[in-house]
Short mmCIF file of C-alpha atoms and ligand atoms in Angstrom, two decimals:
data_model
loop_
_atom_site.label_atom_id
_atom_site.label_comp_id
_atom_site.label_asym_id
_atom_site.label_seq_id
_atom_site.Cartn_x
_atom_site.Cartn_y
_atom_site.Cartn_z
CA UNK W 1357 13.77 -17.80 14.64
CA UNK W 1358 12.11 -14.37 14.87
CA UNK W 1359 9.82 -13.72 11.95
CA UNK W 1360 10.49 -10.78 9.63
CA UNK W 1361 8.71 -7.43 9.72
CA UNK W 1362 5.86 -6.74 7.30
CA UNK W 1363 6.10 -3.08 6.29
CA UNK W 1364 3.59 -1.38 4.00
CA UNK W 1365 3.96 1.97 2.27
CA UNK W 1366 0.67 3.53 1.20
CA UNK W 1367 -0.55 6.82 -0.18
CA UNK W 1368 -2.23 8.58 -3.06
CA UNK W 1369 -0.71 8.60 -6.53
CA UNK W 1370 2.53 10.56 -6.94
CA UNK W 1371 3.25 11.05 -3.26
CA UNK W 1372 6.71 9.53 -3.70
CA UNK W 1373 5.85 5.99 -2.54
CA UNK W 1374 8.01 4.22 -5.07
CA UNK W 1375 11.02 6.50 -4.44
CA UNK W 1376 10.66 5.88 -0.71
CA UNK W 1377 10.24 2.11 -0.99
CA UNK W 1378 13.43 1.96 -3.08
CA UNK W 1379 15.27 4.09 -0.54
CA UNK W 1380 13.97 1.97 2.36
CA UNK W 1381 15.20 -1.18 0.62
CA UNK W 1382 18.67 0.39 0.23
CA UNK W 1383 18.78 1.32 3.92
CA UNK W 1384 17.67 -2.17 4.96
CA UNK W 1385 20.36 -3.68 2.77
CA UNK W 1386 23.06 -1.44 4.30
CA UNK W 1387 21.79 -2.41 7.75
CA UNK W 1388 22.23 -6.10 6.87
CA UNK W 1389 18.48 -6.83 6.79
CA UNK W 1390 17.36 -9.37 4.20
CA UNK W 1391 14.34 -7.65 2.66
CA UNK W 1392 12.06 -8.22 -0.34
CA UNK W 1393 9.98 -5.58 -2.10
CA UNK W 1394 6.55 -6.50 -3.42
CA UNK W 1395 4.59 -3.89 -5.32
CA UNK W 1396 0.82 -4.09 -5.75
CA UNK W 1397 -0.67 -4.40 -8.21
CA UNK W 1398 1.94 -7.02 -9.16
CA UNK W 1399 1.37 -6.65 -12.89
CA UNK W 1400 3.32 -9.70 -14.12
CA UNK W 1401 1.13 -12.51 -12.69
CA UNK W 1402 -1.85 -13.93 -14.66
CA UNK W 1403 -4.29 -11.68 -12.79
CA UNK W 1404 -1.80 -8.81 -12.70
CA UNK W 1405 -1.69 -8.76 -16.49
CA UNK W 1406 -5.45 -8.23 -16.65
CA UNK W 1407 -5.16 -5.45 -14.05
CA UNK W 1408 -2.44 -3.78 -16.09
CA UNK W 1409 -4.67 -3.74 -19.16
CA UNK W 1410 -7.53 -2.32 -17.08
CA UNK W 1411 -5.34 0.47 -15.69
CA UNK W 1412 -3.71 1.51 -18.93
CA UNK W 1413 -6.50 1.01 -21.48
CA UNK W 1414 -9.68 3.02 -20.82
CA UNK W 1415 -11.48 1.05 -23.54
CA UNK W 1416 -11.07 -2.14 -21.45
CA UNK W 1417 -14.24 -2.17 -19.34
CA UNK W 1418 -14.79 -4.02 -16.07
CA UNK W 1419 -17.49 -3.50 -13.48
CA UNK W 1420 -16.15 -1.85 -10.32
CA UNK W 1421 -16.84 -5.06 -8.39
CA UNK W 1422 -14.91 -7.22 -10.86
CA UNK W 1423 -11.95 -4.84 -10.85
CA UNK W 1424 -11.97 -4.82 -7.06
CA UNK W 1425 -11.99 -8.61 -6.80
CA UNK W 1426 -9.12 -8.85 -9.29
CA UNK W 1427 -6.96 -6.50 -7.19
CA UNK W 1428 -7.72 -8.64 -4.15
CA UNK W 1429 -7.06 -11.88 -6.05
CA UNK W 1430 -3.72 -10.38 -7.11
CA UNK W 1431 -2.78 -10.08 -3.43
CA UNK W 1432 -3.87 -13.69 -2.82
CA UNK W 1433 -1.56 -14.77 -5.66
CA UNK W 1434 1.34 -13.50 -3.51
CA UNK W 1435 -0.04 -14.24 -0.02
CA UNK W 1436 1.76 -17.53 0.54
CA UNK W 1437 5.05 -16.04 -0.66
CA UNK W 1438 4.69 -13.13 1.77
CA UNK W 1439 3.84 -15.44 4.66
CA UNK W 1440 6.71 -17.80 4.01
CA UNK W 1441 9.28 -14.98 3.56
CA UNK W 1442 8.22 -13.57 6.95
CA UNK W 1443 8.34 -16.98 8.63
CA UNK W 1444 11.87 -17.42 7.21
CA UNK W 1445 12.89 -14.23 9.03
CA UNK W 1446 12.88 -11.97 5.96
CA UNK W 1447 11.48 -8.47 6.01
CA UNK W 1448 8.84 -7.74 3.36
CA UNK W 1449 8.16 -4.21 2.10
CA UNK W 1450 4.84 -3.71 0.32
CA UNK W 1451 4.33 -0.78 -2.05
CA UNK W 1452 0.47 -0.52 -1.78
CA UNK W 1453 -1.69 -3.32 -0.37
CA UNK W 1454 -5.15 -3.95 1.10
CA UNK W 1455 -5.53 -0.28 2.12
CA UNK W 1456 -5.24 0.93 -1.50
CA UNK W 1457 -7.64 -1.83 -2.51
CA UNK W 1458 -10.31 -0.68 -0.09
CA UNK W 1459 -9.70 3.07 -0.49
CA UNK W 1460 -9.82 3.18 -4.31
CA UNK W 1461 -12.87 0.93 -4.65
CA UNK W 1462 -14.87 2.49 -1.83
CA UNK W 1463 -14.09 5.91 -3.34
CA UNK W 1464 -16.00 4.68 -6.40
CA UNK W 1465 -19.03 4.09 -4.17
CA UNK W 1466 -18.69 0.40 -3.25
CA UNK W 1467 -19.45 -0.30 0.43
CA UNK W 1468 -16.32 -0.14 2.63
CA UNK W 1469 -16.99 -3.46 4.43
CA UNK W 1470 -17.74 -5.25 1.19
CA UNK W 1471 -14.40 -3.98 -0.17
CA UNK W 1472 -12.47 -5.32 2.80
CA UNK W 1473 -14.11 -8.75 2.85
CA UNK W 1474 -12.14 -10.51 0.06
CA UNK W 1475 -8.89 -9.45 1.78
CA UNK W 1476 -9.85 -10.99 5.13
CA UNK W 1477 -7.22 -13.60 5.96
CA UNK W 1478 -4.30 -11.87 4.22
CA UNK W 1479 -1.18 -11.16 6.33
CA UNK W 1480 -1.56 -7.86 8.16
CA UNK W 1481 1.34 -5.36 8.13
CA UNK W 1482 3.16 -4.61 11.39
CA UNK W 1483 3.39 -1.00 10.23
CA UNK W 1484 1.68 1.06 7.53
CA UNK W 1485 3.43 4.27 6.50
CA UNK W 1486 0.77 6.44 4.89
CA UNK W 1487 2.36 9.22 2.86
CA UNK W 1488 0.16 12.24 2.78
CA UNK W 1489 0.09 15.83 1.55
CA UNK W 1490 -1.92 18.25 3.61
CA UNK W 1491 -2.50 20.07 0.35
CA UNK W 1492 -3.26 18.38 -2.93
CA UNK W 1493 0.24 18.82 -4.27
CA UNK W 1494 0.30 15.38 -5.88
CA UNK W 1495 -1.95 16.47 -8.77
CA UNK W 1496 0.67 18.97 -9.95
CA UNK W 1497 3.51 16.42 -9.91
CA UNK W 1498 5.10 15.25 -13.11
CA UNK W 1499 3.40 12.28 -14.75
CA UNK W 1500 0.06 12.83 -13.01
CA UNK W 1501 -2.95 12.08 -15.19
CA UNK W 1502 -1.49 9.23 -17.20
CA UNK W 1503 -3.52 6.41 -15.67
CA UNK W 1504 -7.19 5.71 -15.01
CA UNK W 1505 -7.42 7.02 -11.41
CA UNK W 1506 -5.33 10.16 -11.72
CA UNK W 1507 -8.11 12.72 -11.55
CA UNK W 1508 -7.97 15.33 -8.76
CA UNK W 1509 -11.58 14.98 -7.60
CA UNK W 1510 -11.30 11.19 -7.37
CA UNK W 1511 -8.00 11.45 -5.47
CA UNK W 1512 -9.75 13.54 -2.82
CA UNK W 1513 -12.35 10.80 -2.35
CA UNK W 1514 -9.63 8.16 -2.08
CA UNK W 1515 -7.88 10.22 0.59
CA UNK W 1516 -11.11 10.35 2.65
CA UNK W 1517 -11.40 6.54 2.44
CA UNK W 1518 -7.73 5.96 3.36
CA UNK W 1519 -8.23 8.09 6.46
CA UNK W 1520 -10.80 5.61 7.78
CA UNK W 1521 -7.82 3.39 8.67
CA UNK W 1522 -6.02 6.07 10.64
CA UNK W 1523 -7.05 4.77 14.07
CA UNK W 1524 -5.61 1.32 13.42
CA UNK W 1525 -2.65 0.50 15.73
CA UNK W 1526 -0.26 -0.12 12.85
CA UNK W 1527 -1.04 3.18 11.03
CA UNK W 1528 1.52 6.03 10.87
CA UNK W 1529 0.85 9.15 8.81
CA UNK W 1530 3.93 10.65 7.18
CA UNK W 1531 3.33 14.28 6.13
CA UNK W 1532 5.41 14.96 3.06
CA UNK W 1533 4.60 18.67 2.42
CA UNK W 1534 7.75 20.76 1.91
CA UNK W 1535 10.00 17.84 2.88
CA UNK W 1536 12.95 16.62 0.85
CA UNK W 1537 13.15 12.99 -0.29
CA UNK W 1538 15.88 12.48 2.34
CA UNK W 1539 13.80 13.97 5.15
CA UNK W 1540 10.83 11.77 4.32
CA UNK W 1541 13.21 8.81 4.09
CA UNK W 1542 14.51 9.55 7.59
CA UNK W 1543 10.97 9.71 9.03
CA UNK W 1544 10.16 6.35 7.46
CA UNK W 1545 13.42 4.81 8.70
CA UNK W 1546 12.80 6.01 12.25
CA UNK W 1547 9.30 4.50 12.28
CA UNK W 1548 10.60 1.25 10.81
CA UNK W 1549 13.37 0.98 13.45
CA UNK W 1550 10.91 1.46 16.31
CA UNK W 1551 8.69 -1.33 14.95
CA UNK W 1552 11.60 -3.65 14.18
CA UNK W 1553 13.05 -3.26 17.67
CA UNK W 1554 9.81 -4.34 19.37
CA UNK W 1555 9.22 -7.95 20.33
CA UNK W 1556 7.35 -9.54 17.46
CA UNK W 1557 4.01 -11.20 18.15
CA UNK W 1558 2.74 -13.94 15.81
CA UNK W 1559 1.84 -12.65 12.36
CA UNK W 1560 -1.61 -11.07 12.31
CA UNK W 1561 -4.18 -11.47 9.54
CA UNK W 1562 -6.83 -9.08 8.27
CA UNK W 1563 -10.18 -9.45 9.96
CA UNK W 1564 -13.21 -7.17 10.03
CA UNK W 1565 -12.30 -3.62 11.10
P1 2DT H 42 0.38 2.13 -9.00
O1 2DT H 42 0.30 3.47 -9.70
O2 2DT H 42 0.96 2.22 -7.61
O3 2DT H 42 1.01 1.05 -9.85
O4 2DT H 42 -1.12 1.67 -8.77
N1 2DT H 42 -5.17 0.24 -6.93
C1 2DT H 42 -4.12 -0.43 -6.41
C2 2DT H 42 -6.48 -0.17 -6.71
O5 2DT H 42 -7.43 0.44 -7.21
N2 2DT H 42 -6.70 -1.27 -5.95
C3 2DT H 42 -5.68 -1.97 -5.37
O6 2DT H 42 -5.92 -2.97 -4.69
C4 2DT H 42 -4.32 -1.53 -5.61
C5 2DT H 42 -3.18 -2.28 -5.02
C6 2DT H 42 -4.16 2.51 -7.21
C7 2DT H 42 -2.01 1.64 -9.84
C8 2DT H 42 -3.40 2.04 -9.42
O7 2DT H 42 -4.12 0.93 -8.88
C9 2DT H 42 -4.92 1.37 -7.81
C10 2DT H 42 -3.48 3.14 -8.39
#
């Protein structure tokens, strides 16, 4: 049996990731593809509950290193599920993943390689769709500023860190400026179809960049 496709949607806060992952899931369903959505952080697991408190309560203090390792541990909580869904031929769509983990923590000043190291060994996406504004439109979007990381200056630093992944083979940048939800959805669908139609190699795992 051919394994499923591991798709990852990434981007800064309020770039429309969640809207687009929902829309991708609907398209996959219509196309007869059995797909599962996993959103990181997955806030309902034991570690995810701690992360949720950290994100929503500024009085809850953690060192940057501890917070980073919890986000990574949260991915390891789901790693076996992701691997086995893929091996069973299911497609898995990730809303944020290792790339957010590394970008947000290295934007705080932690070394990039150190940030990647606890994620080494996790399943690597076949395709990463990085949603990006050329301009910083996301900071003016509704709801921005409610959680810990939603500060314009910090978002700029995160963007710089995300861009360090842009030469990876699986990376596709989706420019969302002045595009409707449907247009962005079409760009994502086209990229997905190209990846899904290719012959699938064995699942890859994160290693050093
Ligand atoms: P959402 O707004 O998408 O729920 O994300 N984050 C996320 C990290 O700092 N490290 C990680 O590993 C992940 C997956 C990004 C909540 C915030 O958590 C940040 C925004």
